[in-house]
Amino acid sequence: MTIERTLILVKPDGVRRALIGEIIRRIEAKGYQIVALKSMSADRDLLAQHYAEHQGKPFFEPLVEFMLSGPIVAIVAEGNRVIEGFRSIAGTTDPTVAAAGTIRGDLARDQGTTVTQNLVHGSDSPESATREISIFFPEL
Ligand code: IDP
Ligand code: MG
């Protein structure tokens, strides 16, 4: 058994498009448990920490601006291999080619923006999950 936790974010495009419920539905339908959830507005400091690995990349500043463009929903989900499992139901980064049946493949597309708007974030490793959960849910 590898019970893990992962950090999931519904990005501002997902909130604007009223897809919070649909995204949570898919997480729960897959069988993962929601253990923490909050609607919030990120600030620049929090996003710089969260996206530290992308600092210096051409899409970093647009990414931060996009993530500041409206409220987000932060979620901690739990289950065996949930880190890998949520990445699988989210689909690949580029929504144009993300597989049908995934959140990004079914619900997102290229909007012609500098930063890819792809509805959700999911931690990519146990180390990232621990780090990201402590940024968004220091109380956990
Ligand atoms: P991920 O969200 O699938 O893990 P990352 O490589 O961690 O993808 O990138 C973080 C976010 O930055 C992506 O979800 C997307 O919104 C944006 N992004 C990543 N790569 C690019 C790119 O090449 N062009 C524009 N935006 C990008
Ligand atoms: Mg990532």
PDB file of C-alpha atoms in Angstrom, residues 33-82:
ATOM      1  CA  GLN A  33     -10.611  11.083  -1.070  1.00  0.00           C
ATOM      2  CA  ILE A  34     -10.700  14.855  -0.732  1.00  0.00           C
ATOM      3  CA  VAL A  35      -9.008  15.604   2.574  1.00  0.00           C
ATOM      4  CA  ALA A  36      -8.753  19.402   2.320  1.00  0.00           C
ATOM      5  CA  LEU A  37     -10.263  21.995   0.021  1.00  0.00           C
ATOM      6  CA  LYS A  38     -10.375  25.782  -0.110  1.00  0.00           C
ATOM      7  CA  SER A  39     -11.224  28.598  -2.459  1.00  0.00           C
ATOM      8  CA  MET A  40      -8.575  31.299  -2.324  1.00  0.00           C
ATOM      9  CA  SER A  41      -6.721  34.019  -4.177  1.00  0.00           C
ATOM     10  CA  ALA A  42      -3.028  33.257  -4.562  1.00  0.00           C
ATOM     11  CA  ASP A  43      -0.425  35.977  -4.180  1.00  0.00           C
ATOM     12  CA  ARG A  44       2.843  36.464  -6.015  1.00  0.00           C
ATOM     13  CA  ASP A  45       4.978  35.162  -3.148  1.00  0.00           C
ATOM     14  CA  LEU A  46       3.016  31.940  -2.824  1.00  0.00           C
ATOM     15  CA  LEU A  47       3.147  31.340  -6.593  1.00  0.00           C
ATOM     16  CA  ALA A  48       6.891  32.036  -6.777  1.00  0.00           C
ATOM     17  CA  GLN A  49       7.390  29.312  -4.159  1.00  0.00           C
ATOM     18  CA  HIS A  50       4.971  26.927  -5.804  1.00  0.00           C
ATOM     19  CA  TYR A  51       6.443  27.374  -9.296  1.00  0.00           C
ATOM     20  CA  ALA A  52      10.088  27.782  -8.170  1.00  0.00           C
ATOM     21  CA  GLU A  53      11.225  25.137 -10.685  1.00  0.00           C
ATOM     22  CA  HIS A  54       9.915  27.304 -13.562  1.00  0.00           C
ATOM     23  CA  GLN A  55      11.636  30.565 -12.560  1.00  0.00           C
ATOM     24  CA  GLY A  56      13.607  31.941 -15.497  1.00  0.00           C
ATOM     25  CA  LYS A  57      11.534  30.153 -18.141  1.00  0.00           C
ATOM     26  CA  PRO A  58       9.813  32.336 -20.785  1.00  0.00           C
ATOM     27  CA  PHE A  59       6.341  31.380 -19.564  1.00  0.00           C
ATOM     28  CA  PHE A  60       7.094  31.993 -15.862  1.00  0.00           C
ATOM     29  CA  GLU A  61       5.830  35.597 -15.651  1.00  0.00           C
ATOM     30  CA  PRO A  62       2.696  34.903 -17.779  1.00  0.00           C
ATOM     31  CA  LEU A  63       2.082  31.822 -15.637  1.00  0.00           C
ATOM     32  CA  VAL A  64       2.167  33.864 -12.437  1.00  0.00           C
ATOM     33  CA  GLU A  65      -0.062  36.570 -13.981  1.00  0.00           C
ATOM     34  CA  PHE A  66      -2.523  33.921 -15.126  1.00  0.00           C
ATOM     35  CA  MET A  67      -2.605  32.296 -11.682  1.00  0.00           C
ATOM     36  CA  LEU A  68      -3.286  35.771 -10.176  1.00  0.00           C
ATOM     37  CA  SER A  69      -6.113  36.483 -12.639  1.00  0.00           C
ATOM     38  CA  GLY A  70      -8.856  35.092 -10.420  1.00  0.00           C
ATOM     39  CA  PRO A  71      -9.621  32.769  -7.540  1.00  0.00           C
ATOM     40  CA  ILE A  72      -8.304  29.233  -7.476  1.00  0.00           C
ATOM     41  CA  VAL A  73      -9.359  26.145  -5.550  1.00  0.00           C
ATOM     42  CA  ALA A  74      -6.682  24.218  -3.643  1.00  0.00           C
ATOM     43  CA  ILE A  75      -7.345  20.567  -2.894  1.00  0.00           C
ATOM     44  CA  VAL A  76      -5.481  17.815  -1.110  1.00  0.00           C
ATOM     45  CA  ALA A  77      -6.516  14.385  -2.369  1.00  0.00           C
ATOM     46  CA  GLU A  78      -5.475  11.085  -0.847  1.00  0.00           C
ATOM     47  CA  GLY A  79      -5.232   7.477  -1.983  1.00  0.00           C
ATOM     48  CA  ASN A  80      -2.896   4.769  -3.142  1.00  0.00           C
ATOM     49  CA  ARG A  81      -0.674   6.214  -5.906  1.00  0.00           C
ATOM     50  CA  VAL A  82      -2.819   9.365  -6.076  1.00  0.00           C
TER      51      VAL A  82
END
